[in-house]
mmCIF file of C-alpha atoms in Angstrom:
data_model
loop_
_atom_site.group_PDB
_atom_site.id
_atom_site.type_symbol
_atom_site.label_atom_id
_atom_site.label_comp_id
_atom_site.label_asym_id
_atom_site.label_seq_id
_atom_site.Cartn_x
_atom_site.Cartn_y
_atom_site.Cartn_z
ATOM 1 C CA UNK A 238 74.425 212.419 195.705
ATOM 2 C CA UNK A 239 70.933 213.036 197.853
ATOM 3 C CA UNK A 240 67.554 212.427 196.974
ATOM 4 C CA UNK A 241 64.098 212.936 198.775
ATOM 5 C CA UNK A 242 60.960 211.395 198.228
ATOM 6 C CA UNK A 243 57.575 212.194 199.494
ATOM 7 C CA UNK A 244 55.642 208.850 199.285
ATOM 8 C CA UNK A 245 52.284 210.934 198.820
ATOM 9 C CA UNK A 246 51.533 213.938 196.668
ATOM 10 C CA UNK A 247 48.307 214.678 198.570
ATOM 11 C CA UNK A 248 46.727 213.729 202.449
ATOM 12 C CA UNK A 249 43.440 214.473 203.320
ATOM 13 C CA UNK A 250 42.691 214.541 207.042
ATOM 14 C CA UNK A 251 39.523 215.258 209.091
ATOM 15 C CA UNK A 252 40.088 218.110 211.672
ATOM 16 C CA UNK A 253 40.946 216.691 215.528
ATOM 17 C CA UNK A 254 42.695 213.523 213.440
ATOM 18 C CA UNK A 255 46.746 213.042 213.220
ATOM 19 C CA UNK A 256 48.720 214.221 210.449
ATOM 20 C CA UNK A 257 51.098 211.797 209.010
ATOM 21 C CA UNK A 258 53.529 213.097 205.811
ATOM 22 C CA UNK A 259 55.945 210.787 204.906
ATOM 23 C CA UNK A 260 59.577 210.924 203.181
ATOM 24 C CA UNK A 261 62.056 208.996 202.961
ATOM 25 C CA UNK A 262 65.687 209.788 201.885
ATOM 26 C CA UNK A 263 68.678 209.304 200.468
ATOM 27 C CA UNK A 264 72.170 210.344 201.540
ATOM 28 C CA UNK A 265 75.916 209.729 200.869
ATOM 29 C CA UNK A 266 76.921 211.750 204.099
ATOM 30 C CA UNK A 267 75.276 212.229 207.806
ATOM 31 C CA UNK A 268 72.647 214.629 206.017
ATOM 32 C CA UNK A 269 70.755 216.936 207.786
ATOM 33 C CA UNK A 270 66.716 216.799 207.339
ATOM 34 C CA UNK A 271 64.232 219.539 207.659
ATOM 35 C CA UNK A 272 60.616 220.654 206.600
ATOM 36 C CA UNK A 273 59.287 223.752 205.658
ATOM 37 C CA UNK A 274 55.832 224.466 205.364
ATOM 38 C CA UNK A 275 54.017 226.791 202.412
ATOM 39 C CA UNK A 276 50.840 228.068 202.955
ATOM 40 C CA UNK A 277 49.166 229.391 199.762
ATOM 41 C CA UNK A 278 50.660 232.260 197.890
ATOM 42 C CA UNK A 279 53.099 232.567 200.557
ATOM 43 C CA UNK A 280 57.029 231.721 201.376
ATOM 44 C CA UNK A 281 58.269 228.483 202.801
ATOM 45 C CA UNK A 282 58.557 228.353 206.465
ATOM 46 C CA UNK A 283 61.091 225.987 208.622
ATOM 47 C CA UNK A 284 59.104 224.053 210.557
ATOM 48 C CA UNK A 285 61.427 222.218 212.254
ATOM 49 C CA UNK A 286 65.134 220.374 211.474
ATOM 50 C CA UNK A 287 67.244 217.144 212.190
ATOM 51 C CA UNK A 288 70.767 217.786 212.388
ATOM 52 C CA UNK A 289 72.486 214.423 214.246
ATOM 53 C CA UNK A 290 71.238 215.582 217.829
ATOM 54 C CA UNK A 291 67.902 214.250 219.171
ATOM 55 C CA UNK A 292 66.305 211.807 216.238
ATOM 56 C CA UNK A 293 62.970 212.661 217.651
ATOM 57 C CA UNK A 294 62.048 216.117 216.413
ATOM 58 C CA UNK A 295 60.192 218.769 217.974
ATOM 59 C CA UNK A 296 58.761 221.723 215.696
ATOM 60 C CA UNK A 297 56.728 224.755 215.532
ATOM 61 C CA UNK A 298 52.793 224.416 215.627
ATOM 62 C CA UNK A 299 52.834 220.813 217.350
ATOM 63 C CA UNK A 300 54.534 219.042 214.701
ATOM 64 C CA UNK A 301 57.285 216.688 215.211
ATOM 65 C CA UNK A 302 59.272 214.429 212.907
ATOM 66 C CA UNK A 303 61.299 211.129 213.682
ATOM 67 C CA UNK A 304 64.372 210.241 212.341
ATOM 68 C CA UNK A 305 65.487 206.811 211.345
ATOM 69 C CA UNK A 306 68.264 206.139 209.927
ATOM 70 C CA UNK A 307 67.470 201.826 209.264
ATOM 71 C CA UNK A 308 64.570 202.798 207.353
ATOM 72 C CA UNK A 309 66.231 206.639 205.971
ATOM 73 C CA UNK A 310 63.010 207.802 206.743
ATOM 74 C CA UNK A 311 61.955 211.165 208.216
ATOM 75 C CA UNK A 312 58.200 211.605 208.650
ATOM 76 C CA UNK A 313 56.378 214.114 210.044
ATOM 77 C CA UNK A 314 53.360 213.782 212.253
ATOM 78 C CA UNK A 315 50.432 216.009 214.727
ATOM 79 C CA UNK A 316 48.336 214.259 217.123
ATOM 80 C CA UNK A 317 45.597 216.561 215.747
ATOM 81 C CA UNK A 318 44.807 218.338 212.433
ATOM 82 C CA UNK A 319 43.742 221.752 212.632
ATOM 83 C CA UNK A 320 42.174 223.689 209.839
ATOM 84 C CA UNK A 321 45.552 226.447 209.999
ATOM 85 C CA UNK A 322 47.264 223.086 209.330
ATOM 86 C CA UNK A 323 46.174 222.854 205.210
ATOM 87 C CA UNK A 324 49.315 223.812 202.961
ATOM 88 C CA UNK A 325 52.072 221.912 201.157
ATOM 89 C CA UNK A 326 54.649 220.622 202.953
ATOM 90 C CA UNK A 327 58.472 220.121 201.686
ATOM 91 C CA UNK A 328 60.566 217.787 202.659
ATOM 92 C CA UNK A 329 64.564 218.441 202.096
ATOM 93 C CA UNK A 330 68.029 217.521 202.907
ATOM 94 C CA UNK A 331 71.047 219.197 203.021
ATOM 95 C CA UNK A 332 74.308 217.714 202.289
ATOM 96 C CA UNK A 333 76.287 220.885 203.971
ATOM 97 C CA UNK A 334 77.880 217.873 206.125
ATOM 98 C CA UNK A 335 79.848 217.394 203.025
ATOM 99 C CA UNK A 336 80.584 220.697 201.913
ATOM 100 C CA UNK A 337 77.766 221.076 199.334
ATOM 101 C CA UNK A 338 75.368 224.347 199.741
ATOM 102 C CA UNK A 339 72.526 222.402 197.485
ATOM 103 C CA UNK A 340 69.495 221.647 199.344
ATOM 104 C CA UNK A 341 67.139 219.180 197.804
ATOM 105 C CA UNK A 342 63.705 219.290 198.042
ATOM 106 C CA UNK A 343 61.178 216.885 197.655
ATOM 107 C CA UNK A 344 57.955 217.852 195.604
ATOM 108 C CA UNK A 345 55.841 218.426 197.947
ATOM 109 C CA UNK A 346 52.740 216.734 199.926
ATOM 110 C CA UNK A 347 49.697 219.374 199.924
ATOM 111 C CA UNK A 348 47.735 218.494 203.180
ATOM 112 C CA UNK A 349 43.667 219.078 202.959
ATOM 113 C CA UNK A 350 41.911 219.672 206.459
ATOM 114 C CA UNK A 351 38.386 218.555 206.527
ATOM 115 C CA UNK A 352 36.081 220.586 209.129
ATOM 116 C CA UNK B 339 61.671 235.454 207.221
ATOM 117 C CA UNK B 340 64.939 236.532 209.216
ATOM 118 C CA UNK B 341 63.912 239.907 207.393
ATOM 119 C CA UNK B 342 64.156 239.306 203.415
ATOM 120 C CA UNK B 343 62.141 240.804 201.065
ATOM 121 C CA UNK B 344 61.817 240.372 197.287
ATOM 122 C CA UNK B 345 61.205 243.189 194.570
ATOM 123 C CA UNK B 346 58.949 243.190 192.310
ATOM 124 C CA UNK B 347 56.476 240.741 194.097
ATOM 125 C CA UNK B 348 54.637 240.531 190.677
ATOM 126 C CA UNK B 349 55.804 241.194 187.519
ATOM 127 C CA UNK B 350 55.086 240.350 183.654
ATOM 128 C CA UNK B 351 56.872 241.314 181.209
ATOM 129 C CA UNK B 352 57.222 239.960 177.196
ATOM 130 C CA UNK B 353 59.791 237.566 175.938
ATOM 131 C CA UNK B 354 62.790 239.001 174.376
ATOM 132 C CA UNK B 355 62.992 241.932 177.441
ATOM 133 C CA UNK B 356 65.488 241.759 180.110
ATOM 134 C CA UNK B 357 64.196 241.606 183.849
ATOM 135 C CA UNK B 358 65.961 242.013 187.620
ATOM 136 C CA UNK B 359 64.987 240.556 190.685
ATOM 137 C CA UNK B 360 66.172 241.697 193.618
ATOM 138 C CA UNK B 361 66.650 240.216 197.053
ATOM 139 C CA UNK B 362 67.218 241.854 199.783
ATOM 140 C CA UNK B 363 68.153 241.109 204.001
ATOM 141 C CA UNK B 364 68.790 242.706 207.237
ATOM 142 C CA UNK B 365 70.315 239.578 209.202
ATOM 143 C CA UNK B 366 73.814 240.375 207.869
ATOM 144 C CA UNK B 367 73.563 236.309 206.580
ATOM 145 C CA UNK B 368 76.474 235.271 204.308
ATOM 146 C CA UNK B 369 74.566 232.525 202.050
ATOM 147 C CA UNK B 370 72.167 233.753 199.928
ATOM 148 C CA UNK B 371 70.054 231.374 197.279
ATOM 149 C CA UNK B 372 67.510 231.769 194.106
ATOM 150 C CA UNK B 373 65.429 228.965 193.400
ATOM 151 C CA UNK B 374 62.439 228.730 190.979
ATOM 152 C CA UNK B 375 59.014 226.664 191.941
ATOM 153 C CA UNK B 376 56.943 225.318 189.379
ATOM 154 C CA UNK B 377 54.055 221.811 189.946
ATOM 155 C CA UNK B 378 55.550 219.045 190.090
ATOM 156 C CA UNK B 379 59.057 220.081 190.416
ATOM 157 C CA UNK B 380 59.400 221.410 194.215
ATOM 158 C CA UNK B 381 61.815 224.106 194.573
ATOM 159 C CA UNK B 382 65.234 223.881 191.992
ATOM 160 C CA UNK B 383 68.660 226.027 192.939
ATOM 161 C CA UNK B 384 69.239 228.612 190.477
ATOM 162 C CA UNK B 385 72.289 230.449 191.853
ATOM 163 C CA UNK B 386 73.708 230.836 195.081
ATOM 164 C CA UNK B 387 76.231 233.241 196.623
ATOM 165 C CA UNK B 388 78.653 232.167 199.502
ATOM 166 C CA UNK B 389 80.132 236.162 200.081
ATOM 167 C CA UNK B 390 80.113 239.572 198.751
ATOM 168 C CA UNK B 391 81.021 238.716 194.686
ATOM 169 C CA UNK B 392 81.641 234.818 195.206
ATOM 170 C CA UNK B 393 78.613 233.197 193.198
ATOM 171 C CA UNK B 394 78.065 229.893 191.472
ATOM 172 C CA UNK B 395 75.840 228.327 189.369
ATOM 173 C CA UNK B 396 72.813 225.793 190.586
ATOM 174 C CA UNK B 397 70.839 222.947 189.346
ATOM 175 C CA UNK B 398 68.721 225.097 186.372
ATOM 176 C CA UNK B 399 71.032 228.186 185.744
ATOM 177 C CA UNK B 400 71.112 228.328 181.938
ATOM 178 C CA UNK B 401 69.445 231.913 181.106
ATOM 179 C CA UNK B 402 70.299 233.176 184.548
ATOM 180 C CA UNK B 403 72.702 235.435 185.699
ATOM 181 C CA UNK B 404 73.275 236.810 189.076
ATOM 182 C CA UNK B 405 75.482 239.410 190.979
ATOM 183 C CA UNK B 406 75.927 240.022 194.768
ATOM 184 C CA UNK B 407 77.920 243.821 195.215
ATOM 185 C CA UNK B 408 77.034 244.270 198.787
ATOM 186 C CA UNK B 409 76.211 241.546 201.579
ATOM 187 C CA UNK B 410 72.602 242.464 201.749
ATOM 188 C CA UNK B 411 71.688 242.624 197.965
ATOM 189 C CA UNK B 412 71.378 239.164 195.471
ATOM 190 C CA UNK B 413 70.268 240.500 192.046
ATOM 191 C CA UNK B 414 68.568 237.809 189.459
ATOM 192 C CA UNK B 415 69.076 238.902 186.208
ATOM 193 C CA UNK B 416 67.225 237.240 183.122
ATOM 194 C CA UNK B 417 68.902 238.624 180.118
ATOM 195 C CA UNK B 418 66.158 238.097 177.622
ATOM 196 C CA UNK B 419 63.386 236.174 179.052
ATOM 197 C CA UNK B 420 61.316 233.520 177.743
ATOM 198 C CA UNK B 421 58.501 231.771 178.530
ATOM 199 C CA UNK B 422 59.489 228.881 179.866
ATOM 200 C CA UNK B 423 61.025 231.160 182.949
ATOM 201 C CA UNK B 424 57.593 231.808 183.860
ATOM 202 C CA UNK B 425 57.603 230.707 187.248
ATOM 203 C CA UNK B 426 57.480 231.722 191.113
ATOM 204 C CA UNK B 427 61.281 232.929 192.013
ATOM 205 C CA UNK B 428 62.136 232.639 195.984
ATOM 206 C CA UNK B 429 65.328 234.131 197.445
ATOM 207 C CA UNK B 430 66.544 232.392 200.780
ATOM 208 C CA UNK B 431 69.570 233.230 203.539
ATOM 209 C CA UNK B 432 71.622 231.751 205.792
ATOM 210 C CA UNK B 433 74.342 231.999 208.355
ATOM 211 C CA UNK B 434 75.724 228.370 207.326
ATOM 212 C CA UNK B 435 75.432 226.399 204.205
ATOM 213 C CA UNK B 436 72.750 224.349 206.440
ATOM 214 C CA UNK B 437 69.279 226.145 207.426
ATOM 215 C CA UNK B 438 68.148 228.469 204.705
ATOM 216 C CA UNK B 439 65.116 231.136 205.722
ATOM 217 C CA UNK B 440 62.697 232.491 202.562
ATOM 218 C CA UNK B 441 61.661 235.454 200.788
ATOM 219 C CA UNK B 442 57.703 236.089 199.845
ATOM 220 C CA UNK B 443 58.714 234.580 195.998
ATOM 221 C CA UNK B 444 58.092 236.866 193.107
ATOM 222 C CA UNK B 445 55.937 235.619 190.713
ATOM 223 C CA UNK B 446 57.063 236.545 186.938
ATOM 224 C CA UNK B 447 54.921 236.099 183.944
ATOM 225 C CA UNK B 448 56.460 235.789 180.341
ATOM 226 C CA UNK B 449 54.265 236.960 177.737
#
């Protein structure tokens, strides 16, 4: 069984500021992490995935996220906010490690951008 | 969007009638996915196809059916909608069962 939790529904950040979205996670098997992004009325788009090679991240747009696996956290982060940055942000994990197709999302984190 | 695209992109319809979405890709990917979003529940697995005619069912599939003739084509069928399947319907791909790319989402209204 997997599980994902995004320890804040909503983040409000002044523009030039870092970005931090938190999740943490839960996993039977080596899982494999990603987040998409989902700007308003739109699709989700990968942003950037964790599957057992480098635990530190690198993604489109200047995000990055850090995986730990002592904490079975996954957060993502940007040195600075930019106003493109607002939308909700998903965090998910796959258990394809152990031959499930199910992703599992979390429910989201909608990121404000203050000018 | 490793080329998908989703037909209708809007659509409302009354509750009783029957309604199709289709999903359809040019990257020749063998997994293909239907979830529904709605608040406060993030995205949930509807169906999911792993070939031409293998399908199985997700996390929310009661009053969904789906078929998959052809790899490029993942129909959603509702057989007599309701309105609690009012909702935003995304169709996703992928080479392995791991990184999934998305459609635009549909959204379908249930009178």
């Amino acid at each position: 069984a997997q599980s994902v939790t995004q320890l804040d529904s909503h983040v409000s950040v002044s523009e030039g500021t870092p970005v931090l979205l938190r999740c943490n996670y839960s996993s039977s098997y080596s899982p494999s992490l990603f987040w998409y992004v989902q700007h308003p009325n739109k699709g989700l788009q990968l942003l950037l995935k964790y599957t057992s090679a480098a635990t530190l991240v690198k993604g489109i747009n200047g995000f990055e996220a850090e995986f730990k696996k002592s904490e079975t956290s996954f957060h993502l982060t940007k040195p600075s906010a930019h106003m493109s940055d607002a939308a909700e942000y998903f965090c998910v994990v796959s258990a394809a490690g152990a031959g499930s197709y199910q992703l599992t999302f979390g429910k989201g984190t909608k990121l404000s951008v203050i000018p | 969007d490793a080329g998908i695209t989703q037909s209708p992109r809007h659509k409302v319809t009354e509750t009783g009638t029957p309604v199709t979405l289709r999903c359809h890709q040019t990257e020749n990917h063998r997994y293909m996915y239907w979830y529904r979003q709605d608040p406060g529940h993030g995205l949930r697995l509807i169906h999911y196809s792993y070939g031409v005619k293998d399908t199985d069912k997700g996390e929310v599939s009661d009053g969904y059916s789906v078929s998959r003739s052809k790899t490029e084509d993942f129909l959603l069928t509702l057989e007599s909608a309701t309105s609690s399947q009012t909702s935003v319907y995304f169709c996703a791909t992928g080479e392995s069962t791991d990184t999934q790319y998305f459609g635009p989402g549909t959204r379908l209204t249930v009178l």
